[in-house]
């Protein structure tokens, strides 16, 4: 069962439940660590690993659903579809990356309502203009601070539940500097943002300045391998004053790296035997997917119901775990 702040979450699809717990958790130490998910399987693995929340990553969806870089190609419908599938399977609170809200303030209202219905606990909106780019890419353009503040107000007003969090993100720091980014962030808080994400601090001093500037606002940081920000751990970011740390792309990069290794071995050897101790067995995977629970549920209606693997499970407790 998912928990947040030590409280069991029995129905995060219930209006406002997960958002309220998430809001409370963001104000406690240590910082909440939320890996990035991009489909129901990755989300399930995050929940089973014991994380209290997860980040539905727009970039991860672009990578896995389109096999394209994060350059603004995914649609709101695609984002809602992934969010619904994850929410249907899991109870864990979902922080959903809604890019720039897919348009102006009117589009943002529609985006927030759609993602709430899909099961989002929090919606993150950034201040990029079209075309949208990943934060770590060049070529970004930005709406004016006043326009973004209008979008934040629209998001706050659109939510059906007061406990659905609105997280405002600015990607402007590497382009406009720390002072301009802080000025943007102040406007976003005044517009009603529940939390702030000032992406890509360029130095430890930038992190410290952000934390000092917003001591009463939950702050978000992103852990990205090889990024332009200093590589800090969740514990270090906690000490600096950050409340939410996302690892938005770590899991998809790990999956891609393992896929490359496996496919190279399969092509070389005509078999995956050389990696067998690093792979889940058929039985182990099905247990993680809930085969036993589904079988138990089936027997409630039909005592003769059978659903079990015909493949050997003797090695399920080996390296495949």
Coordinates of N, CA and C in Angstrom, one line a residue, residues 89-284:
X89 N -3.8 1.8 -11.9 CA -3.0 0.7 -11.3 C -2.4 1.0 -9.9
X90 N -2.2 2.2 -9.6 CA -1.5 2.6 -8.4 C -2.2 3.6 -7.5
X91 N -1.8 3.6 -6.2 CA -2.3 4.5 -5.3 C -1.4 5.7 -5.0
X92 N -0.1 5.6 -5.4 CA 0.9 6.6 -5.0 C 0.6 7.9 -5.6
X93 N 0.8 9.0 -4.8 CA 0.5 10.4 -5.4 C 1.3 10.6 -6.6
X94 N 0.7 11.3 -7.6 CA 1.3 11.6 -8.9 C 1.5 13.1 -9.1
X95 N 2.7 13.4 -9.3 CA 3.1 14.8 -9.7 C 3.3 14.8 -11.2
X96 N 2.4 15.5 -11.9 CA 2.4 15.4 -13.4 C 3.0 16.6 -14.1
X97 N 3.9 16.4 -15.0 CA 4.6 17.4 -15.7 C 3.7 17.8 -16.9
X98 N 3.1 19.0 -16.8 CA 2.2 19.4 -17.9 C 2.9 20.4 -18.8
X99 N 4.2 20.4 -18.9 CA 5.0 21.3 -19.8 C 4.5 22.8 -19.6
X100 N 4.2 23.5 -20.6 CA 3.8 24.9 -20.5 C 2.2 25.0 -20.5
X101 N 1.6 23.9 -20.1 CA 0.1 24.0 -20.0 C -0.6 23.9 -21.3
X102 N 0.2 23.6 -22.4 CA -0.3 23.4 -23.7 C -1.0 24.7 -24.3
X103 N -0.6 25.8 -23.9 CA -1.1 27.0 -24.5 C -1.2 28.2 -23.5
X104 N -2.2 29.0 -23.7 CA -2.4 30.2 -22.9 C -3.2 29.9 -21.6
X105 N -3.7 30.9 -20.9 CA -4.4 30.6 -19.7 C -5.6 29.8 -19.9
X106 N -6.3 30.0 -21.0 CA -7.5 29.1 -21.2 C -7.1 27.7 -21.4
X107 N -6.1 27.4 -22.1 CA -5.6 26.1 -22.3 C -5.1 25.5 -21.0
X108 N -4.5 26.3 -20.1 CA -4.1 25.8 -18.8 C -5.2 25.4 -18.0
X109 N -6.3 26.1 -18.0 CA -7.5 25.7 -17.3 C -8.0 24.3 -17.7
X110 N -8.0 24.1 -19.0 CA -8.4 22.8 -19.6 C -7.5 21.7 -19.2
X111 N -6.2 22.1 -19.2 CA -5.1 21.1 -18.8 C -5.3 20.6 -17.4
X112 N -5.5 21.6 -16.5 CA -5.6 21.2 -15.1 C -6.8 20.4 -14.8
X113 N -7.9 20.8 -15.4 CA -9.1 20.0 -15.2 C -9.0 18.6 -15.7
X114 N -8.4 18.4 -16.9 CA -8.2 17.1 -17.5 C -7.3 16.2 -16.7
X115 N -6.2 16.8 -16.2 CA -5.2 16.0 -15.4 C -5.8 15.7 -14.0
X116 N -6.6 16.6 -13.4 CA -7.3 16.2 -12.2 C -8.2 15.0 -12.4
X117 N -8.9 15.0 -13.5 CA -9.8 13.9 -13.7 C -9.0 12.6 -14.0
X118 N -7.8 12.7 -14.6 CA -7.0 11.6 -14.9 C -6.3 11.0 -13.6
X119 N -6.3 11.8 -12.5 CA -5.7 11.3 -11.3 C -4.5 12.0 -10.8
X120 N -4.2 13.2 -11.3 CA -3.0 13.9 -10.8 C -3.3 14.4 -9.4
X121 N -2.2 14.4 -8.6 CA -2.2 15.0 -7.3 C -1.6 16.4 -7.3
X122 N -0.8 16.6 -8.3 CA -0.1 17.9 -8.5 C 0.1 18.1 -10.0
X123 N 0.0 19.3 -10.4 CA 0.3 19.6 -11.8 C 1.4 20.7 -11.9
X124 N 2.4 20.4 -12.7 CA 3.6 21.3 -12.8 C 3.5 22.0 -14.2
X125 N 3.6 23.3 -14.2 CA 3.5 24.1 -15.4 C 4.7 25.0 -15.5
X126 N 5.3 25.1 -16.7 CA 6.5 25.9 -16.8 C 6.2 27.2 -17.7
X127 N 7.2 28.1 -17.7 CA 7.0 29.4 -18.4 C 7.7 29.4 -19.8
X128 N 7.8 28.3 -20.4 CA 8.3 28.3 -21.8 C 7.2 28.7 -22.8
X129 N 7.6 29.3 -23.9 CA 6.7 29.5 -25.0 C 6.8 28.4 -25.9
X130 N 6.0 28.4 -27.0 CA 6.2 27.4 -28.0 C 7.3 27.7 -29.0
X131 N 8.1 26.8 -29.5 CA 8.0 25.3 -29.2 C 8.7 25.0 -27.9
X132 N 8.0 24.1 -27.1 CA 8.5 23.7 -25.8 C 9.8 22.8 -26.0
X133 N 10.7 23.0 -25.1 CA 12.0 22.2 -25.1 C 12.3 21.7 -23.7
X134 N 13.0 20.6 -23.7 CA 13.4 20.1 -22.4 C 14.3 21.1 -21.7
X135 N 14.2 21.2 -20.4 CA 15.0 22.2 -19.7 C 16.5 22.2 -20.0
X136 N 17.0 21.0 -20.2 CA 18.5 20.9 -20.5 C 18.9 21.2 -21.9
X137 N 17.9 21.5 -22.8 CA 18.2 21.8 -24.2 C 18.3 23.3 -24.4
X138 N 19.0 23.7 -25.5 CA 19.0 25.1 -25.8 C 17.9 25.4 -26.8
X139 N 17.7 26.6 -27.2 CA 16.7 27.0 -28.1 C 15.4 27.3 -27.5
X140 N 15.3 27.5 -26.2 CA 14.1 27.8 -25.5 C 13.7 29.3 -25.6
X141 N 12.4 29.5 -25.7 CA 11.9 30.9 -25.6 C 10.9 30.9 -24.4
X142 N 10.6 32.1 -23.9 CA 9.8 32.2 -22.7 C 8.7 33.2 -22.9
X143 N 7.6 32.9 -22.2 CA 6.5 33.9 -22.1 C 7.0 35.0 -21.1
X144 N 6.3 36.1 -21.1 CA 6.7 37.1 -20.1 C 6.3 36.7 -18.7
X145 N 7.0 37.2 -17.7 CA 6.6 36.9 -16.3 C 5.1 37.1 -16.0
X146 N 4.6 38.2 -16.6 CA 3.2 38.5 -16.3 C 2.3 37.5 -17.0
X147 N 2.6 37.0 -18.2 CA 1.8 36.0 -18.8 C 1.8 34.7 -18.1
X148 N 3.0 34.3 -17.6 CA 3.1 33.1 -16.8 C 2.3 33.2 -15.5
X149 N 2.3 34.4 -14.9 CA 1.5 34.6 -13.6 C 0.1 34.4 -13.9
X150 N -0.4 34.9 -15.1 CA -1.8 34.7 -15.5 C -2.1 33.2 -15.6
X151 N -1.2 32.5 -16.2 CA -1.4 31.0 -16.3 C -1.4 30.3 -15.0
X152 N -0.6 30.8 -14.1 CA -0.7 30.2 -12.7 C -2.0 30.5 -12.1
X153 N -2.5 31.7 -12.2 CA -3.8 32.0 -11.6 C -4.9 31.2 -12.3
X154 N -4.8 31.0 -13.6 CA -5.8 30.2 -14.3 C -5.7 28.7 -13.8
X155 N -4.5 28.2 -13.5 CA -4.4 26.8 -13.0 C -5.0 26.7 -11.6
X156 N -4.7 27.7 -10.8 CA -5.3 27.7 -9.4 C -6.8 27.7 -9.4
X157 N -7.3 28.6 -10.3 CA -8.8 28.8 -10.4 C -9.5 27.6 -11.0
X158 N -8.8 26.9 -11.9 CA -9.4 25.8 -12.6 C -9.5 24.5 -11.8
X159 N -8.7 24.3 -10.8 CA -8.7 23.0 -10.1 C -10.0 22.8 -9.4
X160 N -10.5 21.6 -9.4 CA -11.8 21.3 -8.7 C -11.6 21.1 -7.2
X161 N -10.4 20.7 -6.9 CA -10.1 20.4 -5.5 C -9.0 21.4 -5.0
X162 N -9.2 22.0 -3.9 CA -8.2 23.0 -3.4 C -6.9 22.3 -3.1
X163 N -6.9 21.0 -2.8 CA -5.7 20.3 -2.5 C -4.9 19.8 -3.7
X164 N -5.4 20.0 -4.9 CA -4.6 19.7 -6.0 C -3.5 20.7 -6.1
X165 N -2.2 20.3 -6.1 CA -1.1 21.3 -6.0 C -0.8 21.9 -7.4
X166 N -0.5 23.1 -7.5 CA 0.0 23.8 -8.7 C 1.4 24.1 -8.4
X167 N 2.3 23.6 -9.2 CA 3.7 23.8 -9.1 C 4.2 24.7 -10.3
X168 N 4.7 25.8 -10.0 CA 5.2 26.7 -11.1 C 6.7 26.5 -11.3
X169 N 7.1 26.4 -12.6 CA 8.5 26.2 -12.9 C 8.9 27.3 -13.8
X170 N 10.2 27.7 -13.6 CA 10.8 28.6 -14.6 C 12.1 27.9 -15.1
X171 N 12.3 28.0 -16.4 CA 13.5 27.4 -17.0 C 14.4 28.6 -17.4
X172 N 14.2 29.8 -16.9 CA 14.9 30.9 -17.5 C 16.3 31.2 -16.9
X173 N 16.6 30.5 -15.8 CA 17.9 30.8 -15.1 C 19.1 30.8 -16.0
X174 N 19.4 29.8 -16.8 CA 20.6 29.8 -17.6 C 20.6 30.9 -18.7
X175 N 19.4 31.4 -19.0 CA 19.2 32.4 -20.1 C 19.1 33.8 -19.6
X176 N 18.4 34.0 -18.5 CA 18.1 35.3 -18.0 C 18.9 35.7 -16.7
X177 N 19.5 34.7 -16.1 CA 20.2 34.9 -14.8 C 19.4 34.7 -13.6
X178 N 20.1 34.6 -12.5 CA 19.4 34.3 -11.2 C 18.5 35.4 -10.7
X179 N 18.8 36.6 -10.9 CA 18.0 37.7 -10.4 C 16.6 37.7 -11.2
X180 N 16.7 37.6 -12.5 CA 15.4 37.6 -13.3 C 14.6 36.4 -12.9
X181 N 15.2 35.3 -12.7 CA 14.5 34.0 -12.4 C 13.8 34.2 -11.0
X182 N 14.5 34.8 -10.1 CA 13.9 35.0 -8.7 C 12.7 35.9 -8.8
X183 N 12.9 37.0 -9.7 CA 11.7 37.9 -9.9 C 10.5 37.2 -10.5
X184 N 10.8 36.4 -11.5 CA 9.7 35.6 -12.1 C 9.0 34.7 -11.0
X185 N 9.8 34.0 -10.2 CA 9.3 33.1 -9.2 C 8.4 33.9 -8.2
X186 N 8.8 35.1 -7.8 CA 8.0 35.8 -6.8 C 6.6 36.1 -7.4
X187 N 6.6 36.4 -8.7 CA 5.3 36.7 -9.3 C 4.4 35.4 -9.3
X188 N 5.1 34.3 -9.5 CA 4.3 33.0 -9.6 C 3.8 32.6 -8.2
X189 N 4.5 32.9 -7.2 CA 4.0 32.7 -5.8 C 2.8 33.6 -5.5
X190 N 3.0 34.9 -5.9 CA 1.9 35.8 -5.7 C 0.7 35.4 -6.4
X191 N 0.8 34.8 -7.6 CA -0.3 34.3 -8.4 C -1.0 33.1 -7.8
X192 N -0.4 32.5 -6.8 CA -1.0 31.3 -6.1 C -0.3 30.0 -6.2
X193 N 0.9 29.9 -6.8 CA 1.6 28.6 -6.9 C 1.8 28.0 -5.5
X194 N 1.6 26.7 -5.4 CA 1.8 26.0 -4.1 C 3.2 25.7 -3.9
X195 N 4.0 25.6 -5.0 CA 5.4 25.2 -4.9 C 6.1 25.8 -6.1
X196 N 7.5 25.9 -6.0 CA 8.3 26.6 -7.0 C 9.4 25.6 -7.5
X197 N 9.6 25.7 -8.8 CA 10.7 24.9 -9.4 C 11.5 25.8 -10.2
X198 N 12.6 26.3 -9.7 CA 13.6 27.1 -10.5 C 14.6 26.2 -11.0
X199 N 14.5 25.8 -12.3 CA 15.3 24.7 -12.8 C 16.7 25.2 -13.2
X200 N 17.7 24.3 -13.2 CA 19.1 24.5 -13.6 C 19.8 25.5 -12.9
X201 N 19.8 25.5 -11.5 CA 20.8 26.4 -10.8 C 22.2 26.0 -11.3
X202 N 23.0 27.1 -11.5 CA 24.3 26.9 -12.1 C 25.4 26.7 -11.1
X203 N 25.1 26.9 -9.8 CA 26.1 26.7 -8.8 C 25.4 26.5 -7.4
X204 N 26.3 26.1 -6.5 CA 25.7 25.9 -5.1 C 25.2 27.2 -4.6
X205 N 25.8 28.3 -5.0 CA 25.3 29.6 -4.5 C 23.9 29.9 -5.0
X206 N 23.6 29.4 -6.3 CA 22.3 29.6 -6.8 C 21.2 28.8 -6.0
X207 N 21.6 27.6 -5.6 CA 20.7 26.8 -4.7 C 20.4 27.5 -3.4
X208 N 21.5 28.0 -2.8 CA 21.4 28.7 -1.5 C 20.6 30.0 -1.7
X209 N 20.8 30.7 -2.7 CA 20.0 31.9 -3.0 C 18.5 31.7 -3.1
X210 N 18.2 30.6 -3.9 CA 16.8 30.3 -4.1 C 16.1 29.9 -2.7
X211 N 16.8 29.1 -1.9 CA 16.3 28.7 -0.7 C 16.1 29.9 0.3
X212 N 17.0 30.8 0.3 CA 17.0 32.0 1.1 C 15.8 32.9 0.7
X213 N 15.6 32.9 -0.6 CA 14.6 33.9 -1.1 C 13.2 33.4 -0.8
X214 N 13.0 32.1 -0.7 CA 11.6 31.5 -0.5 C 11.6 30.5 0.6
X215 N 11.8 31.0 1.9 CA 11.9 30.1 3.0 C 10.5 29.5 3.4
X216 N 9.4 30.1 2.9 CA 8.1 29.6 3.3 C 7.4 28.9 2.1
X217 N 8.0 28.7 1.0 CA 7.4 28.0 -0.2 C 8.1 26.7 -0.4
X218 N 7.4 25.6 -0.6 CA 8.1 24.3 -1.0 C 8.8 24.5 -2.3
X219 N 10.0 24.1 -2.3 CA 10.9 24.2 -3.4 C 11.2 22.9 -4.1
X220 N 11.3 22.9 -5.4 CA 11.6 21.6 -6.1 C 13.0 21.7 -6.8
X221 N 13.7 20.6 -6.8 CA 14.9 20.5 -7.5 C 14.9 19.2 -8.3
X222 N 15.7 19.2 -9.4 CA 15.7 18.1 -10.3 C 17.1 17.5 -10.3
X223 N 17.2 16.2 -10.1 CA 18.5 15.5 -10.2 C 18.6 14.9 -11.6
X224 N 19.6 15.4 -12.4 CA 19.7 15.0 -13.8 C 21.2 14.6 -14.0
X225 N 21.5 13.4 -14.3 CA 22.8 12.9 -14.5 C 23.5 13.7 -15.7
X226 N 24.6 14.3 -15.4 CA 25.3 15.0 -16.5 C 24.8 16.3 -16.8
X227 N 23.9 16.9 -16.0 CA 23.3 18.2 -16.3 C 24.2 19.3 -15.9
X228 N 23.7 20.6 -16.1 CA 24.5 21.8 -15.9 C 24.5 22.2 -14.4
X229 N 23.6 21.6 -13.6 CA 23.5 22.0 -12.2 C 24.5 21.1 -11.4
X230 N 25.0 21.6 -10.3 CA 25.8 20.8 -9.4 C 25.1 19.5 -9.0
X231 N 25.8 18.4 -9.0 CA 25.2 17.1 -8.7 C 25.1 17.0 -7.2
X232 N 23.9 17.2 -6.7 CA 23.6 17.1 -5.3 C 22.7 16.0 -5.0
X233 N 22.8 15.4 -3.8 CA 22.0 14.3 -3.4 C 20.7 14.8 -2.8
X234 N 19.7 14.0 -2.6 CA 18.5 14.4 -1.9 C 18.7 14.9 -0.5
X235 N 19.7 14.3 0.2 CA 20.0 14.7 1.6 C 20.6 16.1 1.6
X236 N 21.5 16.4 0.6 CA 22.1 17.7 0.5 C 21.1 18.7 0.1
X237 N 20.1 18.4 -0.7 CA 19.1 19.3 -1.1 C 18.1 19.6 0.0
X238 N 17.9 18.6 0.9 CA 17.1 18.8 2.1 C 17.7 19.8 3.0
X239 N 19.0 19.7 3.2 CA 19.7 20.6 4.1 C 19.7 22.0 3.5
X240 N 19.7 22.1 2.2 CA 19.6 23.5 1.6 C 18.3 24.1 1.7
X241 N 17.2 23.3 2.0 CA 15.9 23.8 2.2 C 14.9 23.4 1.1
X242 N 15.2 22.4 0.3 CA 14.3 22.0 -0.8 C 13.4 20.9 -0.2
X243 N 12.1 20.9 -0.7 CA 11.1 20.0 -0.2 C 10.8 18.8 -1.1
X244 N 11.1 19.0 -2.4 CA 10.8 17.9 -3.4 C 11.9 17.8 -4.3
X245 N 12.4 16.6 -4.4 CA 13.5 16.3 -5.4 C 13.0 15.2 -6.4
X246 N 13.0 15.6 -7.6 CA 12.6 14.7 -8.7 C 13.8 14.1 -9.4
X247 N 13.7 12.9 -9.8 CA 14.8 12.2 -10.6 C 14.0 11.9 -11.9
X248 N 13.7 12.9 -12.7 CA 12.8 12.8 -13.8 C 13.2 11.8 -14.9
X249 N 14.4 11.7 -15.2 CA 14.9 10.9 -16.3 C 15.7 9.7 -16.0
X250 N 16.0 9.5 -14.7 CA 16.9 8.4 -14.3 C 16.5 7.1 -14.7
X251 N 15.2 6.8 -14.5 CA 14.7 5.4 -14.8 C 14.7 5.1 -16.3
X252 N 14.3 6.0 -17.1 CA 14.2 5.8 -18.5 C 15.7 5.6 -19.1
X253 N 16.6 6.4 -18.6 CA 18.0 6.2 -19.0 C 18.6 4.9 -18.6
X254 N 18.2 4.5 -17.4 CA 18.6 3.1 -16.9 C 18.0 2.0 -17.8
X255 N 16.7 2.1 -18.1 CA 16.1 1.1 -19.0 C 16.8 1.1 -20.3
X256 N 17.0 2.3 -20.9 CA 17.7 2.3 -22.2 C 19.1 1.7 -22.2
X257 N 19.8 2.0 -21.2 CA 21.2 1.4 -21.1 C 21.1 -0.1 -21.0
X258 N 20.2 -0.6 -20.2 CA 20.1 -2.1 -20.1 C 19.6 -2.7 -21.4
X259 N 18.7 -2.0 -22.1 CA 18.2 -2.5 -23.3 C 19.3 -2.6 -24.3
X260 N 20.2 -1.6 -24.4 CA 21.4 -1.7 -25.3 C 22.3 -2.9 -25.0
X261 N 22.5 -3.1 -23.7 CA 23.4 -4.2 -23.3 C 22.7 -5.5 -23.7
X262 N 21.5 -5.7 -23.4 CA 20.8 -7.0 -23.6 C 20.7 -7.3 -25.1
X263 N 20.4 -6.3 -25.9 CA 20.3 -6.5 -27.4 C 21.6 -6.8 -28.0
X264 N 22.7 -6.1 -27.5 CA 24.0 -6.4 -28.0 C 24.4 -7.9 -27.7
X265 N 24.1 -8.3 -26.5 CA 24.4 -9.7 -26.1 C 23.6 -10.7 -26.9
X266 N 22.3 -10.4 -27.1 CA 21.5 -11.3 -27.9 C 21.9 -11.4 -29.3
X267 N 22.3 -10.2 -29.9 CA 22.8 -10.3 -31.3 C 24.1 -11.0 -31.4
X268 N 25.0 -10.8 -30.4 CA 26.3 -11.5 -30.4 C 26.2 -13.0 -30.2
X269 N 25.4 -13.4 -29.2 CA 25.4 -14.8 -28.8 C 24.2 -15.5 -29.3
X270 N 23.2 -14.9 -29.8 CA 22.0 -15.5 -30.2 C 21.2 -16.0 -29.0
X271 N 21.5 -15.5 -27.8 CA 20.9 -15.9 -26.5 C 21.2 -14.8 -25.5
X272 N 20.3 -14.7 -24.5 CA 20.6 -13.8 -23.4 C 21.2 -14.5 -22.2
X273 N 21.7 -15.7 -22.3 CA 22.2 -16.5 -21.2 C 23.3 -15.7 -20.4
X274 N 24.1 -14.9 -21.1 CA 25.2 -14.2 -20.4 C 24.6 -13.2 -19.4
X275 N 23.4 -12.8 -19.6 CA 22.8 -11.8 -18.7 C 21.7 -12.4 -17.8
X276 N 21.6 -13.7 -17.8 CA 20.4 -14.3 -17.1 C 20.3 -13.9 -15.7
X277 N 21.5 -13.7 -15.0 CA 21.4 -13.4 -13.6 C 21.0 -11.9 -13.4
X278 N 20.9 -11.1 -14.4 CA 20.5 -9.7 -14.3 C 19.1 -9.5 -14.8
X279 N 18.4 -10.5 -15.2 CA 17.0 -10.4 -15.7 C 16.0 -11.0 -14.8
X280 N 14.8 -10.4 -14.7 CA 13.7 -11.1 -14.0 C 13.3 -12.3 -14.8
X281 N 13.0 -13.4 -14.0 CA 12.4 -14.5 -14.7 C 11.0 -14.2 -15.0
X282 N 10.4 -15.1 -15.8 CA 9.0 -14.9 -16.2 C 8.1 -14.9 -15.0
X283 N 8.4 -15.9 -14.1 CA 7.6 -15.9 -12.8 C 7.8 -14.7 -11.9
X284 N 9.0 -14.3 -11.8 CA 9.3 -13.1 -10.9 C 8.6 -11.9 -11.5

